[in-house]
Amino acid sequence: MIKKLPNLLFFITSFSFAQDAEIFKPDSIKKKIEAIQISTTLRIDGVMNDPEWKLAKPTSDFTQIEPYQGKQPSHRTEVRVLYNKNYLYVGIFARDSLGKKAIRATDFKRDFSFRQHDLVALSFDGFNDKRNAMALVTNPYGVQRDFLSFDDIYYDIDWDGLWRVRTSRTDSGWVAEMAVPWKTLRYPKTDSLTQNWGFNVFRNRRLTNEQTAFSPFPRSFTNTRMDYAGVLSNLQPPPPSTNLRIQPYFLTSLDRYKNFDNKPNENTYKVGGEIKWAINPNAILDVTANTDFAQADADRQVNNVTRFSVFFPERRQFFLENASLFGVGVGPNEDLSGGNMRVQPFFSRRIGLDDNGNPIPIDVGARFVYRSLKRNYGAIAMRQREVGDSPGTNFFVGRYSENFGKQSRIGGLVTVKNRPDGSNMTGTIDGFFRLSESHSLNTMAVYSTSTNGGKQGFSGFAQYYYSTNQFKFWWTQSIVTKDFNPEMGFVSRSDVIGTTPGVFFFNRGKWIPFKKFIRAFEPGIMTEFYHQASTGKLIERQLNINPIWLNFQRGGFFGYLINPTFQRLTEAFIPLGVTIGTGDYNYVRHQIYASTNPAAALSLNTSFEWGTYFDGRLNSHDIRLQIAPIPHISILARYNRNHFKEVGVENATTKVDLYSIEGRFALNPRVQLIGFYQKNAENLSQNYNIRLSWEYQPLSYIYVVYNHREFDNLLQKPKQMEDHVIAKISYLKQF
């Protein structure tokens, strides 16, 4: 049966091809919003009472995306666009019959979660290439979210643009008033007097999860799929000119250590900064000196009981910008499709951080990025300082990709890590092919070599997706050889051949009961087969059968999975201190995932796992409780437990707990106090981070940070502790 399962999945998917009646093609006649030129400067206060707004005719012809694609919205959204020589102004009135009572927002975090907020989003395609977009998003309290999108596949989520928004909330809905400097936007220099850009406006009414858009698109896509965008017409932007941003900083810190060898207490001062030069609308150069990331969010610990390495996301701002150009690779999607295997030839956390996430100073670095309709290329060069046993290290990554067709590309990437004792290099060839609106193929081949030891290795993958409004099918084939070693990259597992097909079904038929509460029934099957690359033998098999998955109208969900699993251990496996010996193991795990409405003042997200585990049993649960009585106050508590029962060579019965609590307290989107505490029984560690942040003018900040870490070192008794108090001020000036 197991051998026949991939064929069964392929048959089910092939049979369903003809069922896709709702993935419509982009309309050849584009909807338009006309921008009106003014000579005055507007006051941005979220009220829209300047008389100039009356010059622009409101556009309100929106279409539902969710839950009823193509239907009329339940609530009107009105959009007006004005501009002068310095700014593009957008005014939006999100009407609502319930007024303020309908508004949902859980925090004031910049780049907030789409699932927890009312919002309106603007998508700009200044080059009309129908591939790339700049998205500016706000919620009813003027909190900003902005990102860059490329082919609606790769996203620079943490890109921060320089723009301003103010909002107001009334008994008729809420108003957003935005002012975007022309220097923030990207557009070509042309001889034409006027320009027309690709443009879309998207709204999410979070109370009912109703999503609407000015220019409609299939619900399985997003508002940055710009071949479906409308047109923003009659623009007369100034010709692109010198665009230089300078952001120096000054920092002082008190560093205290207890029970460390050769690590004295210090009081330090630090000066550095960054320069961003938009050389032209296509090319940007970033230079950083004495780089500092004191304000970066702290990593969240994870207790891992799988055979895959944990992937910690990048949190440092310099490396987050334009990350999508260099971030080629394969990995699981947010909805768990695609398989668990992750391979990235370049992973920016290899620069300026050790294996435990501790910072290593960066002396100087630069990044150059060029993007156009035909091609994209860029490079990063960094110098990491010599500290203790870690020698001075040079890092380089170069990237080139050529676009062709509507949304396809081929490219290459090179990484070089150079230390006094040798160099490590990788070379990558990759491609993405949009075969149709629903079909796509992503491929990559990587070669690695090291001068110190001379080992060479190979990794590659091919990943096919077929996505419609009715189902999503994927097949990922990957390989990582035993000696593949990308020292500037990330690999979740070595010496493995992965085969991971799967399918999700999206059902919204009238037969679904309790339609007032249940929006969709989405069962699925996710299979994973792993063979050892050096021997060809099967070493792991998972059949993740998901017979029940319900998505609720208010954003919650409930799902049940059963996972028959086979594991062949060729060496000891030690999850959370429990040693499991070599041999073959068959066991079955059960999982329940559930969430209430994540936008509510009180929300709960839980997962429970139980069943056999190798030669014993393992019960696990993860509980997250969020309390957000008002957006100014948000508290998230988490409790994670793994309870082993008679597992491993020592027949171990033990519990490993992980606790955390974080709070965000905000006067407004610009002044916030953020705290985070975490305790882990696995290594007896306690960490907390407290950060006061004041954005005293756009993208200029004052930070006061306190970090505390304590943990048991098996080679050092008693417990080691360190404390850091940091004050930092940065100032951004745009020329």
XYZ file of C-alpha atoms in Angstrom:
735
model
C 0.000 0.000 0.000
C 2.826 2.403 0.910
C 4.522 1.867 -2.457
C 1.240 2.582 -4.259
C 0.441 5.757 -2.309
C 2.411 8.221 -4.521
C 0.641 6.779 -7.583
C -2.717 7.178 -5.825
C -1.958 10.833 -5.036
C -0.981 11.463 -8.650
C -4.203 9.809 -9.865
C -6.376 11.884 -7.521
C -4.664 15.084 -8.641
C -4.869 14.242 -12.344
C -8.557 13.400 -11.982
C -9.170 16.805 -10.395
C -7.551 18.940 -13.132
C -10.886 19.466 -14.868
C -12.499 20.677 -11.637
C -10.574 23.981 -11.617
C -13.234 26.451 -12.741
C -12.287 29.359 -10.499
C -8.664 30.123 -11.411
C -9.507 32.827 -13.932
C -6.963 34.569 -16.139
C -6.123 38.264 -15.669
C -8.606 40.585 -17.350
C -7.241 42.221 -20.501
C -9.216 45.379 -19.646
C -7.736 46.771 -16.444
C -9.696 48.684 -13.826
C -8.371 52.208 -13.254
C -7.990 54.721 -10.452
C -7.111 58.228 -11.597
C -4.646 60.208 -9.490
C -5.228 63.978 -9.265
C -2.359 66.457 -9.153
C -2.367 69.202 -6.495
C 0.044 72.028 -5.696
C -0.450 72.103 -1.925
C 0.885 69.915 0.885
C -1.675 67.889 2.825
C -1.816 67.526 6.570
C -1.627 63.805 7.354
C -3.831 63.317 10.416
C -6.152 60.449 9.473
C -9.189 62.704 9.087
C -9.094 63.547 5.344
C -10.742 66.932 5.851
C -8.377 68.862 3.566
C -10.464 70.362 0.732
C -8.110 68.846 -1.866
C -9.519 65.382 -1.190
C -12.794 66.492 -2.792
C -10.954 66.887 -6.109
C -10.443 63.124 -6.372
C -13.404 60.970 -7.285
C -13.702 58.078 -4.811
C -13.303 54.573 -6.228
C -15.352 51.929 -4.425
C -15.871 49.190 -7.011
C -14.305 46.369 -4.964
C -14.827 42.607 -5.374
C -14.833 39.830 -2.778
C -11.874 37.442 -2.685
C -12.929 35.653 0.523
C -15.216 33.979 1.394
C -17.263 34.268 -1.827
C -14.927 34.946 -4.715
C -16.438 37.345 -7.237
C -19.357 38.528 -5.073
C -20.087 42.092 -3.992
C -18.493 43.194 -0.683
C -20.644 43.483 2.412
C -19.008 46.835 3.233
C -17.809 49.587 0.908
C -14.191 50.698 0.649
C -13.498 54.113 -0.893
C -10.099 55.079 -2.319
C -8.824 58.504 -3.396
C -5.358 59.313 -4.790
C -3.655 62.724 -4.967
C -0.059 63.793 -5.545
C 2.234 66.797 -5.595
C 5.918 67.202 -6.412
C 7.037 65.498 -3.182
C 4.421 62.931 -2.194
C 1.880 60.445 -3.443
C -1.181 60.639 -1.173
C -3.671 57.808 -0.729
C -6.835 58.186 1.326
C -8.978 55.162 2.200
C -12.318 55.038 3.975
C -13.069 51.470 5.099
C -16.782 51.735 5.777
C -18.436 49.442 8.305
C -22.000 49.355 9.605
C -20.695 48.418 13.074
C -18.156 51.239 13.127
C -15.508 50.990 15.850
C -17.106 47.832 17.263
C -16.021 45.850 14.194
C -12.327 46.764 14.394
C -9.848 44.025 15.306
C -6.161 44.594 16.138
C -4.058 42.736 18.694
C -0.826 44.768 18.932
C 1.217 47.696 17.634
C 4.061 45.621 16.207
C 5.476 46.887 12.932
C 5.045 44.221 10.238
C 2.069 42.847 12.168
C 0.359 39.529 11.429
C -2.184 39.484 8.593
C -4.298 36.987 10.550
C -4.858 39.262 13.547
C -5.724 42.699 12.172
C -8.130 44.693 10.085
C -6.020 46.176 7.315
C -5.796 47.881 3.965
C -2.860 47.180 1.637
C -1.528 49.047 -1.386
C 0.461 47.171 -4.057
C 2.565 49.226 -6.498
C 4.148 48.007 -9.741
C 5.963 51.157 -10.863
C 7.778 49.398 -13.723
C 4.650 47.633 -15.042
C 6.571 44.361 -15.277
C 3.620 42.439 -13.745
C 6.120 40.520 -11.587
C 7.320 42.709 -8.739
C 5.477 44.791 -6.163
C 6.020 47.172 -3.285
C 3.323 46.709 -0.639
C 2.390 49.306 1.996
C -0.079 48.100 4.622
C -1.724 49.696 7.648
C -4.233 48.723 10.301
C -6.907 50.989 11.881
C -4.389 52.315 14.433
C -1.786 53.440 11.905
C 0.604 50.538 12.516
C 2.744 49.956 9.436
C 3.592 46.809 7.538
C 5.610 46.953 4.320
C 7.378 44.456 2.118
C 8.664 43.751 -1.377
C 7.244 40.903 -3.461
C 8.828 39.144 -6.427
C 6.643 36.952 -8.647
C 4.326 36.517 -5.636
C 6.751 33.807 -4.472
C 9.679 35.535 -2.788
C 9.122 38.292 -0.240
C 11.312 40.763 1.633
C 8.924 40.894 4.584
C 11.216 42.998 6.775
C 11.967 45.729 4.250
C 11.092 49.069 5.873
C 10.118 51.924 3.589
C 10.043 55.606 4.513
C 6.377 56.659 4.452
C 3.803 58.110 6.806
C 0.280 57.077 7.783
C -2.285 58.329 10.262
C -5.709 56.832 10.932
C -8.974 57.582 12.698
C -11.836 55.368 13.813
C -15.461 56.487 13.590
C -18.978 55.105 13.958
C -19.021 54.592 10.176
C -15.730 52.704 9.821
C -12.093 53.764 9.788
C -9.955 56.114 7.716
C -6.314 55.767 6.620
C -4.401 58.722 5.208
C -0.990 57.933 3.679
C 1.845 60.101 2.360
C 4.509 58.233 0.380
C 7.618 60.174 -0.737
C 8.410 59.707 -4.409
C 11.931 58.723 -3.318
C 10.519 55.687 -1.515
C 8.736 54.465 -4.644
C 10.529 52.813 -7.566
C 9.659 53.776 -11.145
C 11.491 54.350 -14.451
C 12.756 57.567 -15.956
C 10.719 58.139 -19.123
C 10.150 60.816 -21.758
C 6.396 60.555 -21.313
C 4.665 63.346 -19.398
C 2.446 60.920 -17.479
C 2.894 57.393 -16.177
C 0.443 54.580 -15.437
C 1.449 52.001 -12.818
C 0.188 48.594 -11.865
C -1.809 49.099 -8.670
C -4.133 47.246 -6.342
C -5.875 47.921 -3.040
C -6.762 45.070 -0.704
C -8.889 45.100 2.449
C -9.374 42.516 5.177
C -12.379 43.003 7.475
C -11.096 40.798 10.243
C -14.362 40.411 12.203
C -15.843 38.247 9.428
C -12.623 37.446 7.529
C -14.067 39.092 4.439
C -11.307 40.009 1.999
C -11.934 42.363 -0.912
C -9.817 43.957 -3.626
C -10.077 46.801 -6.120
C -8.837 44.499 -8.904
C -9.943 40.885 -8.259
C -7.659 37.845 -8.232
C -8.246 34.134 -7.437
C -8.374 33.458 -3.710
C -5.460 30.993 -3.896
C -3.193 33.925 -4.903
C -2.352 37.161 -3.055
C -2.747 40.874 -3.697
C 0.875 41.071 -4.930
C 0.180 38.831 -7.934
C 0.586 41.891 -10.137
C -0.582 40.424 -13.446
C -4.055 40.714 -11.844
C -3.534 44.324 -10.686
C -5.439 47.353 -11.894
C -3.958 50.661 -13.047
C -3.099 53.871 -11.207
C -3.272 56.453 -14.001
C -2.391 60.095 -14.659
C 0.763 60.141 -12.520
C 3.421 62.787 -13.118
C 6.200 61.809 -10.716
C 9.423 63.809 -10.665
C 12.302 62.185 -12.574
C 14.199 59.757 -10.327
C 17.079 61.632 -8.701
C 19.816 61.090 -6.155
C 18.361 59.075 -3.303
C 20.761 58.760 -0.408
C 19.901 57.622 3.118
C 22.449 57.938 5.912
C 21.750 56.302 9.276
C 24.533 56.706 11.869
C 24.200 55.407 15.422
C 25.837 55.814 18.814
C 25.715 53.041 21.419
C 26.919 52.558 24.958
C 26.713 49.309 26.910
C 27.489 47.816 30.317
C 28.443 44.139 30.096
C 28.667 41.969 33.222
C 29.723 38.289 33.370
C 29.644 35.789 36.231
C 31.510 32.450 36.338
C 33.112 32.934 32.909
C 36.813 32.284 32.343
C 38.794 35.173 30.828
C 35.721 37.309 30.194
C 36.020 40.578 32.158
C 33.249 43.077 32.808
C 33.221 45.919 30.301
C 31.809 49.382 29.691
C 31.919 50.060 25.963
C 31.059 52.759 23.460
C 30.406 52.173 19.811
C 29.832 54.340 16.749
C 28.820 53.076 13.337
C 26.066 53.206 10.799
C 24.731 52.456 7.354
C 24.449 54.255 4.035
C 21.814 53.358 1.453
C 22.324 54.799 -2.027
C 19.646 54.284 -4.660
C 21.986 54.776 -7.607
C 19.051 54.651 -10.005
C 15.544 53.140 -9.893
C 17.027 49.664 -10.451
C 20.235 49.642 -8.391
C 20.817 50.046 -4.647
C 24.093 50.011 -2.723
C 24.151 49.488 1.061
C 27.316 50.018 3.104
C 27.630 49.209 6.811
C 30.469 49.915 9.243
C 30.884 48.624 12.790
C 27.506 46.972 12.314
C 25.271 46.685 15.372
C 22.131 44.632 15.983
C 21.465 45.416 19.656
C 17.770 46.082 18.956
C 17.219 42.803 17.077
C 14.547 40.532 18.503
C 15.807 37.634 20.648
C 15.689 34.064 19.327
C 12.970 31.798 20.691
C 14.288 28.447 21.913
C 12.854 25.260 20.415
C 12.853 21.774 21.941
C 13.321 19.524 18.931
C 12.407 15.801 18.925
C 12.826 15.230 15.156
C 15.890 14.255 13.113
C 15.858 17.618 11.304
C 18.021 20.549 12.418
C 16.086 23.568 13.713
C 16.007 26.564 11.379
C 16.142 29.886 13.252
C 15.014 32.832 11.106
C 17.146 35.885 10.473
C 16.148 38.830 12.694
C 18.825 41.443 11.862
C 17.621 44.313 9.720
C 20.639 44.694 7.413
C 20.427 41.066 6.296
C 16.638 41.070 6.000
C 16.525 43.697 3.262
C 16.674 42.198 -0.244
C 17.011 38.755 1.348
C 14.774 37.201 -1.313
C 17.350 37.776 -4.076
C 19.961 35.681 -2.258
C 17.607 33.284 -0.441
C 17.252 30.582 -3.084
C 16.525 27.112 -1.783
C 13.802 24.733 -0.699
C 11.916 24.434 2.577
C 8.490 23.843 4.106
C 5.786 26.440 3.473
C 3.719 28.054 6.224
C 0.877 25.595 5.536
C 3.375 22.669 5.903
C 3.221 21.805 2.198
C 6.394 20.917 0.317
C 7.985 18.596 2.883
C 10.296 19.168 5.863
C 13.596 19.159 3.968
C 15.344 22.544 3.897
C 18.427 23.418 1.815
C 19.757 26.983 1.450
C 23.200 27.556 -0.086
C 23.279 31.001 1.580
C 22.006 31.603 5.122
C 22.871 35.055 6.471
C 23.005 33.906 10.121
C 26.379 32.321 9.290
C 27.747 35.895 9.280
C 28.237 37.732 12.578
C 26.813 34.949 14.786
C 28.359 31.825 16.293
C 26.635 28.421 16.386
C 24.832 29.386 19.616
C 23.486 32.658 18.227
C 25.987 34.860 20.089
C 27.097 37.961 18.144
C 30.542 38.256 16.548
C 31.466 41.841 15.551
C 31.287 42.838 11.884
C 33.850 45.482 10.923
C 32.535 46.470 7.521
C 30.251 45.180 4.800
C 28.421 46.103 1.624
C 25.519 44.861 -0.465
C 24.712 45.774 -4.063
C 21.401 44.808 -5.682
C 20.156 45.418 -9.218
C 16.630 44.456 -10.288
C 14.957 44.979 -13.648
C 12.371 43.399 -15.913
C 15.011 41.288 -17.668
C 17.498 40.381 -14.949
C 18.484 40.647 -11.293
C 21.938 40.482 -9.766
C 23.718 41.410 -6.581
C 26.565 40.743 -4.182
C 27.304 40.858 -0.451
C 30.803 41.219 1.023
C 31.417 41.244 4.795
C 34.436 41.266 7.107
C 33.925 39.518 10.458
C 36.296 40.536 13.252
C 38.723 38.159 14.949
C 37.436 37.348 18.449
C 39.039 34.769 20.753
C 39.296 31.418 18.990
C 37.283 32.709 16.028
C 39.679 34.119 13.388
C 38.945 37.094 11.160
C 36.745 35.849 8.322
C 35.751 37.207 4.919
C 32.360 36.369 3.423
C 31.183 36.842 -0.143
C 27.973 35.893 -1.946
C 27.164 36.715 -5.565
C 23.819 36.238 -7.292
C 22.547 36.519 -10.881
C 19.163 35.588 -12.365
C 17.657 36.111 -15.810
C 13.895 36.569 -16.206
C 12.022 35.167 -19.167
C 8.426 34.502 -20.087
C 5.722 35.848 -17.815
C 7.126 34.756 -14.454
C 10.048 32.385 -15.019
C 13.759 32.751 -14.365
C 17.082 30.918 -14.281
C 20.060 31.951 -12.208
C 23.185 31.157 -10.271
C 24.682 31.864 -6.863
C 28.249 31.666 -5.523
C 29.385 31.788 -1.883
C 32.942 32.055 -0.552
C 33.976 31.890 3.100
C 37.664 32.607 3.634
C 39.587 32.045 6.875
C 43.336 31.789 7.527
C 43.048 27.986 7.676
C 41.225 27.617 4.356
C 38.197 28.458 2.245
C 34.764 26.970 1.656
C 32.919 27.605 -1.615
C 29.600 26.712 -3.187
C 28.248 27.126 -6.700
C 24.518 26.998 -7.434
C 22.357 26.847 -10.553
C 18.627 27.350 -10.001
C 15.432 27.960 -11.925
C 11.791 28.794 -11.374
C 9.258 28.088 -14.116
C 5.672 29.370 -14.017
C 4.086 26.826 -16.349
C 0.605 28.387 -16.038
C -1.479 30.270 -13.482
C -1.606 27.090 -11.358
C 1.488 25.053 -12.329
C 5.037 25.861 -11.184
C 8.395 24.078 -11.020
C 11.306 25.123 -8.797
C 14.759 23.533 -9.220
C 18.282 23.882 -7.842
C 21.685 22.132 -8.027
C 24.524 23.036 -5.614
C 28.179 21.986 -5.493
C 30.371 22.561 -2.407
C 34.115 22.255 -1.869
C 36.597 23.073 0.898
C 40.331 23.717 0.546
C 40.883 22.530 4.120
C 40.359 18.784 3.735
C 39.400 18.855 0.070
C 35.936 17.324 0.508
C 33.366 17.927 -2.207
C 29.619 17.443 -2.098
C 26.380 17.943 -4.005
C 22.811 18.907 -3.221
C 19.812 19.463 -5.435
C 16.051 19.495 -5.563
C 13.072 19.733 -7.893
C 9.728 20.903 -6.503
C 6.487 20.876 -8.468
C 3.282 22.624 -7.337
C -0.216 22.598 -8.739
C -2.417 25.060 -6.814
C -6.060 25.883 -7.426
C -9.021 26.998 -5.354
C -9.987 23.325 -4.966
C -6.683 21.697 -3.984
C -2.916 21.979 -3.762
C -0.643 19.172 -4.938
C 3.136 19.060 -4.603
C 6.045 16.730 -5.206
C 9.505 17.575 -3.869
C 12.550 15.497 -4.750
C 15.795 16.391 -2.955
C 19.285 15.016 -2.418
C 22.138 15.951 -0.067
C 25.328 13.901 -0.297
C 27.391 12.938 2.735
C 30.199 15.451 2.116
C 28.015 18.399 1.096
C 29.128 21.256 3.362
C 27.902 24.799 2.617
C 29.526 26.688 5.508
C 27.578 29.830 4.535
C 24.330 27.905 4.094
C 21.841 25.725 5.925
C 20.977 22.043 5.491
C 18.402 20.395 7.743
C 19.737 16.893 7.079
C 22.801 15.348 5.388
C 23.432 12.154 3.417
C 19.805 11.840 2.396
C 17.529 11.496 -0.632
C 14.093 12.939 0.092
C 10.829 12.178 -1.713
C 7.914 14.201 -0.333
C 4.648 14.264 -2.313
C 1.379 15.474 -0.831
C -2.023 16.983 -1.486
C -4.492 19.265 0.317
C -8.159 19.407 -0.709
C -10.085 22.677 -0.254
C -13.813 22.025 0.108
C -16.409 24.786 0.518
C -19.485 22.958 -0.742
C -23.018 23.519 0.470
C -22.902 20.062 2.057
C -20.586 21.352 4.822
C -22.671 21.611 8.044
C -22.743 24.639 10.347
C -21.751 27.036 7.554
C -22.217 29.923 9.949
C -19.143 28.683 11.834
C -17.203 26.486 9.355
C -15.737 28.036 6.208
C -13.833 25.105 4.714
C -13.081 21.407 5.105
C -9.460 20.795 4.029
C -8.193 17.226 4.506
C -4.872 16.115 3.072
C -2.033 13.624 2.890
C 1.626 14.566 3.410
C 4.095 11.755 2.763
C 7.840 11.793 3.361
C 10.355 9.131 2.294
C 14.066 9.489 3.083
C 16.802 7.178 1.824
C 20.442 7.354 2.853
C 22.302 8.834 -0.116
C 25.505 6.870 0.517
C 23.808 3.443 0.719
C 20.380 3.849 -0.920
C 18.647 2.287 2.104
C 15.358 3.607 3.477
C 16.034 5.435 6.772
C 12.715 7.219 7.415
C 9.124 7.032 6.203
C 6.224 9.187 7.366
C 2.623 8.935 6.190
C 0.990 12.062 7.588
C -2.702 11.408 7.035
C -4.910 14.411 7.761
C -8.557 13.240 7.537
C -9.945 16.258 9.414
C -9.033 19.910 8.988
C -11.675 22.577 9.546
C -11.132 26.287 8.965
C -13.617 28.437 10.848
C -15.233 31.649 9.667
C -13.529 33.766 12.337
C -10.014 32.502 11.547
C -9.675 29.570 13.937
C -9.065 25.963 12.910
C -9.177 22.355 14.107
C -7.246 19.431 12.654
C -6.394 15.817 13.401
C -3.474 13.851 11.902
C -2.258 10.276 12.257
C 1.380 9.558 11.367
C 2.554 5.947 10.886
C 6.356 6.273 10.944
C 9.373 4.077 10.207
C 12.867 5.053 11.396
C 16.184 3.315 10.763
C 18.929 4.724 13.000
C 22.465 4.055 11.772
C 23.883 5.989 14.720
C 22.571 7.019 18.131
C 19.885 9.735 18.149
C 19.693 12.007 21.224
C 16.535 14.159 21.409
C 16.483 16.426 24.517
C 19.077 14.318 26.337
C 17.368 10.938 25.754
C 19.691 8.493 23.939
C 18.055 6.153 21.402
C 20.216 3.332 20.055
C 20.704 2.140 16.492
C 18.125 -0.136 14.882
C 14.770 -0.192 13.078
C 11.668 1.314 14.685
C 7.998 1.425 13.708
C 5.592 3.630 15.629
C 2.417 5.692 15.237
C 1.887 9.295 16.331
C -1.404 11.196 16.667
C -1.687 14.988 16.472
C -4.392 17.550 17.151
C -4.016 21.209 16.150
C -6.571 23.795 17.240
C -6.878 27.558 17.381
C -9.557 30.013 18.347
C -9.998 33.348 16.559
C -6.447 34.831 16.601
C -7.816 38.388 16.363
C -9.931 38.123 19.523
C -9.026 39.805 22.804
C -8.378 36.313 24.198
C -7.087 33.630 21.831
C -5.707 30.124 22.263
C -3.485 28.112 19.921
C -2.702 24.529 20.913
C -1.189 21.322 19.614
C -1.238 17.898 21.260
C 0.731 14.833 20.178
C 0.619 11.360 21.629
C 1.444 7.775 20.755
C 4.442 5.504 20.429
C 7.883 6.985 19.780
C 10.780 4.737 18.731
C 10.833 2.044 21.478
C 8.676 3.911 24.012
C 6.035 6.622 24.173
C 6.080 10.408 23.911
C 3.305 12.832 24.801
C 3.840 16.442 23.761
C 1.766 19.555 24.017
C 2.275 23.177 23.112
C -0.133 25.820 24.426
C -0.079 29.502 23.447
C -2.423 31.990 25.074
C -2.644 35.589 23.889
C -4.386 38.341 25.827
C -4.912 41.633 23.983
C -7.734 43.596 25.660
C -6.721 46.649 23.617
C -4.095 46.939 20.858
C -1.865 48.919 23.231
C -1.451 45.855 25.477
C -0.589 42.396 24.186
C 0.644 39.469 26.302
C 1.564 36.055 24.898
C 2.261 33.086 27.191
C 3.552 29.728 25.972
C 3.982 26.351 27.657
C 5.647 23.401 25.910
C 6.129 19.933 27.424
C 7.671 16.731 26.063
C 6.970 13.716 28.305
C 9.095 10.667 27.441
C 7.972 7.291 28.785
C 10.411 4.351 28.747
C 12.327 5.633 25.720
C 15.863 4.777 24.595
C 18.774 2.697 25.802
C 18.202 3.754 29.415
C 14.437 3.221 29.254
C 14.133 6.901 30.208
C 10.993 8.444 31.654
C 11.404 12.209 31.890
C 9.679 15.536 31.299
C 11.254 18.494 29.502
C 9.424 21.813 29.853
C 9.828 25.120 28.050
C 8.056 28.250 29.307
C 7.939 31.736 27.863
C 5.995 34.955 28.232
C 6.269 38.119 26.193
C 4.492 41.421 26.465
C 4.151 44.486 24.269
C 2.954 47.748 25.817
C 2.527 50.702 23.472
C 1.559 54.333 23.831
C 1.220 54.414 20.042
C 2.917 52.678 17.080
C 6.084 54.706 17.720
C 6.651 54.286 21.494
C 6.685 50.709 22.793
C 8.014 48.635 25.687
C 8.642 44.987 24.808
C 9.590 42.237 27.240
C 10.402 38.547 26.761
C 11.197 35.778 29.285
C 12.003 32.128 28.575
C 12.965 29.162 30.777
C 14.062 25.804 29.394
C 14.390 22.669 31.530
C 16.445 20.963 28.797
C 19.561 23.040 29.570
C 18.350 24.826 32.749
C 18.575 28.170 30.957
C 16.745 31.392 31.772
C 16.770 34.329 29.390
C 14.968 37.618 29.368
C 15.051 40.676 27.174
C 13.465 44.080 27.859
C 13.475 46.729 25.138
C 12.141 50.299 25.125
C 11.790 51.668 21.605
C 10.936 55.212 20.498
C 10.697 56.069 16.799
C 11.132 59.807 17.328
C 10.949 60.459 13.595
C 10.388 58.050 10.678
C 12.956 55.208 10.894
C 15.042 57.070 13.518
C 15.083 55.339 16.904
C 16.131 55.505 20.529
C 16.523 52.111 22.220
C 17.186 51.079 25.794
C 17.769 47.319 26.060
C 18.410 44.931 28.950
C 19.480 41.337 28.227
C 19.996 38.587 30.810
C 21.173 35.026 30.141
C 21.924 32.199 32.540
C 22.552 28.546 31.808
C 24.332 25.427 33.020
C 27.615 24.614 31.318
C 28.494 20.958 31.900
C 32.189 21.865 31.961
C 31.754 24.901 34.199
C 30.151 25.035 37.641
C 28.355 26.939 39.051
C 25.789 28.411 36.684
C 27.051 31.029 34.214
C 25.263 34.371 33.945
C 25.629 37.478 31.823
C 23.862 40.848 31.856
C 23.934 43.615 29.261
C 22.446 47.112 29.469
C 22.472 48.942 26.137
C 21.449 52.445 25.086
C 21.408 53.265 21.386
C 20.315 56.192 19.253
C 20.073 56.182 15.463
C 19.210 58.992 13.083
C 18.038 58.660 9.492
C 18.541 61.448 6.988
C 17.357 61.132 3.403
C 18.842 63.316 0.656
